[in-house]
Amino acid sequence: MNRNMKPMAAALAGAVALAVAAPGAATANPCNPCAPKSRNPCAAKNPCAAAAAVDPKLITRPKGTKLYTGNPAELRKEGERLWNDTKLSTNGMSCNTCHQNNGAFNASFAQPYPHKVAMVQEKAGLKTIRMDEMVQICMVVPMAAKPLPWDSRELAALTAYTAQVQKDFQRAAKNPCAAK
Ligand code: HEC
């Protein structure tokens, strides 16, 4: 038995419990849970550190996929519910745990998709990513879950809501007083 495992696991459980108990604390937390070790003072508690490289095929939309289409307003509303749903992950997190008040986003998020994202390059070796694929890599890496079916209503809903979050992020980025 590796005796270092126990405190590590306890620290991780603590971090997850904290995130779940106080979602508002996520943005106040200086530890970006998925930042590379070099930039992260809390790498030991990093739920993404354990995640091995991601098979790029897992997060690349297959050619010929027919994306689900529906009423945009309804999809956004459902997406907002899913964004806050911890049941989507296997580690007690929701998208909102990390992304509340634009938490964890980098400047790349303000650019139109497809674009380059550091985590995507690091974990999957892909140079650029589309918006629905970005939802999928966050499902697989920080949420420690399976990607959603590509033609599912859930993925369409989360992507529709992500587009709204991106618009708010772009607005905040343009306003230096609102920026973090
Ligand atoms: C444990 C924290 C964590 C959770 C939970 C999480 N993410 Fe992320 N997400 C990150 C980090 C860290 C980044 C920044 C990656 C980068 O810029 O390299 C990010 C980036 C993003 C981006 C923007 C990428 C860009 O720059 O274009 C989107 C969109 C996103 N996440 C969506 C989601 C969705 C949807 C969920 C839920 C299914 C989710 N995230 C759950 C940590 C998380």
PDB file of C-alpha atoms and ligand atoms in Angstrom:
ATOM      1  CA  MET A   1       0.000   0.000   0.000  1.00  0.00           C
ATOM      2  CA  ASN A   2       1.210   3.443  -0.828  1.00  0.00           C
ATOM      3  CA  ARG A   3       0.785   5.419   2.352  1.00  0.00           C
ATOM      4  CA  ASN A   4       0.715   8.676   0.401  1.00  0.00           C
ATOM      5  CA  MET A   5      -2.581   7.664  -1.154  1.00  0.00           C
ATOM      6  CA  LYS A   6      -4.699   8.259   1.938  1.00  0.00           C
ATOM      7  CA  PRO A   7      -4.015  11.959   2.526  1.00  0.00           C
ATOM      8  CA  MET A   8      -4.257  12.563  -1.223  1.00  0.00           C
ATOM      9  CA  ALA A   9      -7.670  10.938  -1.378  1.00  0.00           C
ATOM     10  CA  ALA A  10      -8.799  12.813   1.726  1.00  0.00           C
ATOM     11  CA  ALA A  11      -7.642  16.113   0.261  1.00  0.00           C
ATOM     12  CA  LEU A  12      -9.486  15.407  -2.974  1.00  0.00           C
ATOM     13  CA  ALA A  13     -12.649  14.376  -1.135  1.00  0.00           C
ATOM     14  CA  GLY A  14     -12.376  17.545   0.935  1.00  0.00           C
ATOM     15  CA  ALA A  15     -12.003  19.692  -2.143  1.00  0.00           C
ATOM     16  CA  VAL A  16     -14.999  18.067  -3.780  1.00  0.00           C
ATOM     17  CA  ALA A  17     -17.115  18.350  -0.621  1.00  0.00           C
ATOM     18  CA  LEU A  18     -16.190  22.014  -0.337  1.00  0.00           C
ATOM     19  CA  ALA A  19     -17.076  22.654  -3.952  1.00  0.00           C
ATOM     20  CA  VAL A  20     -20.428  20.929  -3.540  1.00  0.00           C
ATOM     21  CA  ALA A  21     -21.297  22.456  -0.186  1.00  0.00           C
ATOM     22  CA  ALA A  22     -20.391  25.977  -1.259  1.00  0.00           C
ATOM     23  CA  PRO A  23     -20.566  26.412  -5.017  1.00  0.00           C
ATOM     24  CA  GLY A  24     -20.118  30.151  -4.544  1.00  0.00           C
ATOM     25  CA  ALA A  25     -16.646  29.485  -3.162  1.00  0.00           C
ATOM     26  CA  ALA A  26     -15.449  28.140  -6.509  1.00  0.00           C
ATOM     27  CA  THR A  27     -14.586  31.534  -7.957  1.00  0.00           C
ATOM     28  CA  ALA A  28     -13.015  32.782  -4.736  1.00  0.00           C
ATOM     29  CA  ASN A  29     -10.731  29.750  -4.756  1.00  0.00           C
ATOM     30  CA  PRO A  30      -7.328  30.741  -6.173  1.00  0.00           C
ATOM     31  CA  CYS A  31      -6.652  27.132  -7.126  1.00  0.00           C
ATOM     32  CA  ASN A  32      -7.727  26.533 -10.686  1.00  0.00           C
ATOM     33  CA  PRO A  33      -8.567  22.825 -10.401  1.00  0.00           C
ATOM     34  CA  CYS A  34      -7.502  21.984 -13.929  1.00  0.00           C
ATOM     35  CA  ALA A  35      -4.575  24.342 -14.450  1.00  0.00           C
ATOM     36  CA  PRO A  36      -1.239  22.787 -15.353  1.00  0.00           C
ATOM     37  CA  LYS A  37       0.838  21.990 -12.243  1.00  0.00           C
ATOM     38  CA  SER A  38       3.281  24.797 -12.972  1.00  0.00           C
ATOM     39  CA  ARG A  39       0.538  27.403 -12.550  1.00  0.00           C
ATOM     40  CA  ASN A  40      -1.410  25.625  -9.837  1.00  0.00           C
ATOM     41  CA  PRO A  41      -0.367  25.934  -6.213  1.00  0.00           C
ATOM     42  CA  CYS A  42      -2.862  23.232  -5.260  1.00  0.00           C
ATOM     43  CA  ALA A  43      -1.930  20.564  -7.780  1.00  0.00           C
ATOM     44  CA  ALA A  44      -2.272  17.793  -5.187  1.00  0.00           C
ATOM     45  CA  LYS A  45      -5.990  18.518  -4.983  1.00  0.00           C
ATOM     46  CA  ASN A  46      -6.318  18.764  -8.735  1.00  0.00           C
ATOM     47  CA  PRO A  47      -9.131  16.448  -9.879  1.00  0.00           C
ATOM     48  CA  CYS A  48      -7.799  16.668 -13.433  1.00  0.00           C
ATOM     49  CA  ALA A  49      -4.220  15.782 -12.559  1.00  0.00           C
ATOM     50  CA  ALA A  50      -5.093  12.103 -12.348  1.00  0.00           C
ATOM     51  CA  ALA A  51      -6.809  12.136 -15.720  1.00  0.00           C
ATOM     52  CA  ALA A  52      -4.585  10.613 -18.339  1.00  0.00           C
ATOM     53  CA  ALA A  53      -4.468  11.902 -21.876  1.00  0.00           C
ATOM     54  CA  VAL A  54      -7.845  11.855 -23.595  1.00  0.00           C
ATOM     55  CA  ASP A  55      -8.342   9.907 -26.802  1.00  0.00           C
ATOM     56  CA  PRO A  56      -9.048  12.762 -29.256  1.00  0.00           C
ATOM     57  CA  LYS A  57     -11.594  10.533 -31.021  1.00  0.00           C
ATOM     58  CA  LEU A  58     -13.710  10.563 -27.857  1.00  0.00           C
ATOM     59  CA  ILE A  59     -14.190  14.311 -28.066  1.00  0.00           C
ATOM     60  CA  THR A  60     -14.208  14.817 -31.839  1.00  0.00           C
ATOM     61  CA  ARG A  61     -17.683  15.056 -33.358  1.00  0.00           C
ATOM     62  CA  PRO A  62     -17.968  12.155 -35.814  1.00  0.00           C
ATOM     63  CA  LYS A  63     -18.381  13.140 -39.473  1.00  0.00           C
ATOM     64  CA  GLY A  64     -21.998  13.025 -40.569  1.00  0.00           C
ATOM     65  CA  THR A  65     -23.435  13.528 -37.073  1.00  0.00           C
ATOM     66  CA  LYS A  66     -26.927  14.971 -37.183  1.00  0.00           C
ATOM     67  CA  LEU A  67     -26.975  17.354 -34.237  1.00  0.00           C
ATOM     68  CA  TYR A  68     -30.242  17.574 -32.315  1.00  0.00           C
ATOM     69  CA  THR A  69     -32.202  20.674 -33.196  1.00  0.00           C
ATOM     70  CA  GLY A  70     -35.066  22.117 -31.193  1.00  0.00           C
ATOM     71  CA  ASN A  71     -36.568  25.322 -29.927  1.00  0.00           C
ATOM     72  CA  PRO A  72     -33.511  27.464 -29.067  1.00  0.00           C
ATOM     73  CA  ALA A  73     -35.068  29.111 -25.999  1.00  0.00           C
ATOM     74  CA  GLU A  74     -36.177  25.748 -24.587  1.00  0.00           C
ATOM     75  CA  LEU A  75     -32.751  24.238 -25.256  1.00  0.00           C
ATOM     76  CA  ARG A  76     -31.027  27.107 -23.472  1.00  0.00           C
ATOM     77  CA  LYS A  77     -33.323  26.694 -20.489  1.00  0.00           C
ATOM     78  CA  GLU A  78     -32.711  22.950 -20.306  1.00  0.00           C
ATOM     79  CA  GLY A  79     -28.993  23.594 -20.787  1.00  0.00           C
ATOM     80  CA  GLU A  80     -28.950  25.925 -17.808  1.00  0.00           C
ATOM     81  CA  ARG A  81     -30.520  23.192 -15.676  1.00  0.00           C
ATOM     82  CA  LEU A  82     -27.936  20.645 -16.883  1.00  0.00           C
ATOM     83  CA  TRP A  83     -25.102  23.167 -16.310  1.00  0.00           C
ATOM     84  CA  ASN A  84     -26.029  23.052 -12.603  1.00  0.00           C
ATOM     85  CA  ASP A  85     -26.675  19.294 -12.437  1.00  0.00           C
ATOM     86  CA  THR A  86     -24.074  17.367 -10.414  1.00  0.00           C
ATOM     87  CA  LYS A  87     -25.562  14.084 -11.702  1.00  0.00           C
ATOM     88  CA  LEU A  88     -23.811  14.652 -15.044  1.00  0.00           C
ATOM     89  CA  SER A  89     -20.441  13.999 -13.386  1.00  0.00           C
ATOM     90  CA  THR A  90     -19.081  11.069 -11.396  1.00  0.00           C
ATOM     91  CA  ASN A  91     -17.270  13.306  -8.876  1.00  0.00           C
ATOM     92  CA  GLY A  92     -20.040  15.469  -7.466  1.00  0.00           C
ATOM     93  CA  MET A  93     -19.244  18.438  -9.670  1.00  0.00           C
ATOM     94  CA  SER A  94     -21.451  20.360 -12.057  1.00  0.00           C
ATOM     95  CA  CYS A  95     -20.259  22.668 -14.821  1.00  0.00           C
ATOM     96  CA  ASN A  96     -21.219  25.487 -12.492  1.00  0.00           C
ATOM     97  CA  THR A  97     -18.905  24.263  -9.728  1.00  0.00           C
ATOM     98  CA  CYS A  98     -15.976  25.582 -11.764  1.00  0.00           C
ATOM     99  CA  HIS A  99     -17.601  28.047 -14.117  1.00  0.00           C
ATOM    100  CA  GLN A 100     -19.844  30.087 -11.840  1.00  0.00           C
ATOM    101  CA  ASN A 101     -19.297  33.816 -12.527  1.00  0.00           C
ATOM    102  CA  ASN A 102     -17.006  32.937 -15.453  1.00  0.00           C
ATOM    103  CA  GLY A 103     -14.668  30.998 -13.161  1.00  0.00           C
ATOM    104  CA  ALA A 104     -11.886  28.886 -14.758  1.00  0.00           C
ATOM    105  CA  PHE A 105     -12.368  30.343 -18.248  1.00  0.00           C
ATOM    106  CA  ASN A 106      -9.346  31.709 -20.076  1.00  0.00           C
ATOM    107  CA  ALA A 107      -9.191  34.430 -22.723  1.00  0.00           C
ATOM    108  CA  SER A 108      -9.610  31.796 -25.462  1.00  0.00           C
ATOM    109  CA  PHE A 109     -13.297  31.456 -24.535  1.00  0.00           C
ATOM    110  CA  ALA A 110     -13.994  34.937 -25.941  1.00  0.00           C
ATOM    111  CA  GLN A 111     -12.929  33.848 -29.441  1.00  0.00           C
ATOM    112  CA  PRO A 112     -15.438  32.426 -31.916  1.00  0.00           C
ATOM    113  CA  TYR A 113     -15.327  28.608 -32.220  1.00  0.00           C
ATOM    114  CA  PRO A 114     -13.473  26.639 -33.445  1.00  0.00           C
ATOM    115  CA  HIS A 115     -10.384  27.903 -31.604  1.00  0.00           C
ATOM    116  CA  LYS A 116      -7.347  26.795 -29.655  1.00  0.00           C
ATOM    117  CA  VAL A 117      -7.781  25.882 -25.957  1.00  0.00           C
ATOM    118  CA  ALA A 118      -4.802  25.057 -23.707  1.00  0.00           C
ATOM    119  CA  MET A 119      -6.507  22.125 -21.920  1.00  0.00           C
ATOM    120  CA  VAL A 120      -7.540  20.591 -25.236  1.00  0.00           C
ATOM    121  CA  GLN A 121      -4.002  20.733 -26.561  1.00  0.00           C
ATOM    122  CA  GLU A 122      -2.550  19.347 -23.347  1.00  0.00           C
ATOM    123  CA  LYS A 123      -5.017  16.521 -22.823  1.00  0.00           C
ATOM    124  CA  ALA A 124      -6.059  15.541 -26.338  1.00  0.00           C
ATOM    125  CA  GLY A 125      -3.363  17.010 -28.579  1.00  0.00           C
ATOM    126  CA  LEU A 126      -5.941  18.787 -30.751  1.00  0.00           C
ATOM    127  CA  LYS A 127      -5.048  22.207 -32.187  1.00  0.00           C
ATOM    128  CA  THR A 128      -8.600  23.571 -32.238  1.00  0.00           C
ATOM    129  CA  ILE A 129     -11.994  22.576 -30.885  1.00  0.00           C
ATOM    130  CA  ARG A 130     -15.655  23.316 -31.593  1.00  0.00           C
ATOM    131  CA  MET A 131     -18.134  24.396 -28.923  1.00  0.00           C
ATOM    132  CA  ASP A 132     -19.970  21.066 -28.566  1.00  0.00           C
ATOM    133  CA  GLU A 133     -16.613  19.269 -28.453  1.00  0.00           C
ATOM    134  CA  MET A 134     -15.508  21.627 -25.655  1.00  0.00           C
ATOM    135  CA  VAL A 135     -18.582  20.589 -23.661  1.00  0.00           C
ATOM    136  CA  GLN A 136     -17.537  16.964 -24.259  1.00  0.00           C
ATOM    137  CA  ILE A 137     -13.923  17.360 -23.102  1.00  0.00           C
ATOM    138  CA  CYS A 138     -15.157  19.023 -19.897  1.00  0.00           C
ATOM    139  CA  MET A 139     -17.560  16.072 -19.487  1.00  0.00           C
ATOM    140  CA  VAL A 140     -14.636  13.642 -19.803  1.00  0.00           C
ATOM    141  CA  VAL A 141     -11.799  15.446 -17.971  1.00  0.00           C
ATOM    142  CA  PRO A 142     -13.060  17.644 -15.107  1.00  0.00           C
ATOM    143  CA  MET A 143     -16.445  15.903 -14.780  1.00  0.00           C
ATOM    144  CA  ALA A 144     -14.858  12.416 -15.001  1.00  0.00           C
ATOM    145  CA  ALA A 145     -17.827  11.141 -17.009  1.00  0.00           C
ATOM    146  CA  LYS A 146     -18.552   9.751 -20.463  1.00  0.00           C
ATOM    147  CA  PRO A 147     -19.155  12.091 -23.378  1.00  0.00           C
ATOM    148  CA  LEU A 148     -22.856  12.687 -24.098  1.00  0.00           C
ATOM    149  CA  PRO A 149     -24.278  11.077 -27.259  1.00  0.00           C
ATOM    150  CA  TRP A 150     -23.405  13.457 -30.115  1.00  0.00           C
ATOM    151  CA  ASP A 151     -26.974  13.696 -31.411  1.00  0.00           C
ATOM    152  CA  SER A 152     -28.547  13.988 -27.963  1.00  0.00           C
ATOM    153  CA  ARG A 153     -30.886  16.700 -26.749  1.00  0.00           C
ATOM    154  CA  GLU A 154     -28.673  17.006 -23.643  1.00  0.00           C
ATOM    155  CA  LEU A 155     -25.585  17.930 -25.668  1.00  0.00           C
ATOM    156  CA  ALA A 156     -27.590  20.356 -27.817  1.00  0.00           C
ATOM    157  CA  ALA A 157     -29.020  21.953 -24.666  1.00  0.00           C
ATOM    158  CA  LEU A 158     -25.666  22.283 -22.912  1.00  0.00           C
ATOM    159  CA  THR A 159     -24.109  23.700 -26.089  1.00  0.00           C
ATOM    160  CA  ALA A 160     -26.954  26.216 -26.478  1.00  0.00           C
ATOM    161  CA  TYR A 161     -26.494  27.370 -22.897  1.00  0.00           C
ATOM    162  CA  THR A 162     -22.701  27.476 -23.337  1.00  0.00           C
ATOM    163  CA  ALA A 163     -23.238  29.897 -26.246  1.00  0.00           C
ATOM    164  CA  GLN A 164     -25.150  32.179 -23.893  1.00  0.00           C
ATOM    165  CA  VAL A 165     -22.424  31.911 -21.237  1.00  0.00           C
ATOM    166  CA  GLN A 166     -19.874  32.792 -23.940  1.00  0.00           C
ATOM    167  CA  LYS A 167     -21.839  35.929 -24.890  1.00  0.00           C
ATOM    168  CA  ASP A 168     -21.849  37.057 -21.255  1.00  0.00           C
ATOM    169  CA  PHE A 169     -18.130  36.270 -21.018  1.00  0.00           C
ATOM    170  CA  GLN A 170     -17.397  38.336 -24.141  1.00  0.00           C
ATOM    171  CA  ARG A 171     -19.368  41.227 -22.717  1.00  0.00           C
ATOM    172  CA  ALA A 172     -17.437  41.017 -19.416  1.00  0.00           C
ATOM    173  CA  ALA A 173     -14.116  40.812 -21.290  1.00  0.00           C
ATOM    174  CA  LYS A 174     -14.926  44.035 -23.150  1.00  0.00           C
ATOM    175  CA  ASN A 175     -15.729  45.813 -19.901  1.00  0.00           C
ATOM    176  CA  PRO A 176     -12.514  46.142 -17.868  1.00  0.00           C
ATOM    177  CA  CYS A 177     -14.459  47.054 -14.732  1.00  0.00           C
ATOM    178  CA  ALA A 178     -16.394  43.793 -14.848  1.00  0.00           C
ATOM    179  CA  ALA A 179     -13.305  41.650 -15.594  1.00  0.00           C
ATOM    180  CA  LYS A 180     -11.845  39.461 -12.863  1.00  0.00           C
TER     181      LYS A 180
HETATM  182  C1  HEC B   1     -13.250  20.913 -12.275  1.00  0.00           C
HETATM  183  C2  HEC B   1     -13.517  22.146 -12.992  1.00  0.00           C
HETATM  184  C3  HEC B   1     -14.352  22.119 -14.268  1.00  0.00           C
HETATM  185  C4  HEC B   1     -15.600  21.607 -14.445  1.00  0.00           C
HETATM  186  C5  HEC B   1     -16.459  20.853 -13.450  1.00  0.00           C
HETATM  187  C6  HEC B   1     -15.983  21.941 -15.804  1.00  0.00           C
HETATM  188  N1  HEC B   1     -14.996  22.641 -16.410  1.00  0.00           N
HETATM  189 FE1  HEC B   1     -15.102  23.584 -18.212  1.00  0.00          FE
HETATM  190  N2  HEC B   1     -13.216  24.268 -17.970  1.00  0.00           N
HETATM  191  C7  HEC B   1     -12.401  24.037 -16.876  1.00  0.00           C
HETATM  192  C8  HEC B   1     -11.131  24.678 -17.065  1.00  0.00           C
HETATM  193  C9  HEC B   1      -9.932  24.644 -16.114  1.00  0.00           C
HETATM  194  C10 HEC B   1     -11.199  25.337 -18.318  1.00  0.00           C
HETATM  195  C11 HEC B   1     -10.113  26.175 -18.990  1.00  0.00           C
HETATM  196  C12 HEC B   1      -9.394  25.337 -20.022  1.00  0.00           C
HETATM  197  C13 HEC B   1      -8.322  26.126 -20.759  1.00  0.00           C
HETATM  198  O1  HEC B   1      -8.516  27.303 -21.041  1.00  0.00           O
HETATM  199  O2  HEC B   1      -7.273  25.520 -21.055  1.00  0.00           O
HETATM  200  C14 HEC B   1     -12.536  25.082 -18.840  1.00  0.00           C
HETATM  201  C15 HEC B   1     -13.012  25.615 -20.026  1.00  0.00           C
HETATM  202  C16 HEC B   1     -14.303  25.472 -20.480  1.00  0.00           C
HETATM  203  C17 HEC B   1     -14.844  26.146 -21.646  1.00  0.00           C
HETATM  204  C18 HEC B   1     -14.172  27.239 -22.470  1.00  0.00           C
HETATM  205  C19 HEC B   1     -13.029  26.750 -23.324  1.00  0.00           C
HETATM  206  C20 HEC B   1     -12.529  27.857 -24.245  1.00  0.00           C
HETATM  207  O3  HEC B   1     -11.615  28.597 -23.877  1.00  0.00           O
HETATM  208  O4  HEC B   1     -13.095  27.976 -25.351  1.00  0.00           O
HETATM  209  C21 HEC B   1     -16.130  25.687 -21.806  1.00  0.00           C
HETATM  210  C22 HEC B   1     -17.108  26.092 -22.884  1.00  0.00           C
HETATM  211  C23 HEC B   1     -16.379  24.745 -20.738  1.00  0.00           C
HETATM  212  N3  HEC B   1     -15.250  24.653 -19.954  1.00  0.00           N
HETATM  213  C24 HEC B   1     -17.569  24.068 -20.565  1.00  0.00           C
HETATM  214  C25 HEC B   1     -17.827  23.209 -19.490  1.00  0.00           C
HETATM  215  C26 HEC B   1     -19.048  22.462 -19.357  1.00  0.00           C
HETATM  216  C27 HEC B   1     -20.211  22.508 -20.310  1.00  0.00           C
HETATM  217  C28 HEC B   1     -18.947  21.756 -18.181  1.00  0.00           C
HETATM  218  C29 HEC B   1     -19.940  20.789 -17.619  1.00  0.00           C
HETATM  219  C30 HEC B   1     -20.339  19.703 -18.491  1.00  0.00           C
HETATM  220  C31 HEC B   1     -17.655  22.084 -17.585  1.00  0.00           C
HETATM  221  N4  HEC B   1     -17.014  22.954 -18.422  1.00  0.00           N
HETATM  222  C32 HEC B   1     -17.194  21.584 -16.385  1.00  0.00           C
HETATM  223  C33 HEC B   1     -12.751  23.356 -15.743  1.00  0.00           C
HETATM  224  C34 HEC B   1     -13.969  22.759 -15.512  1.00  0.00           C
END
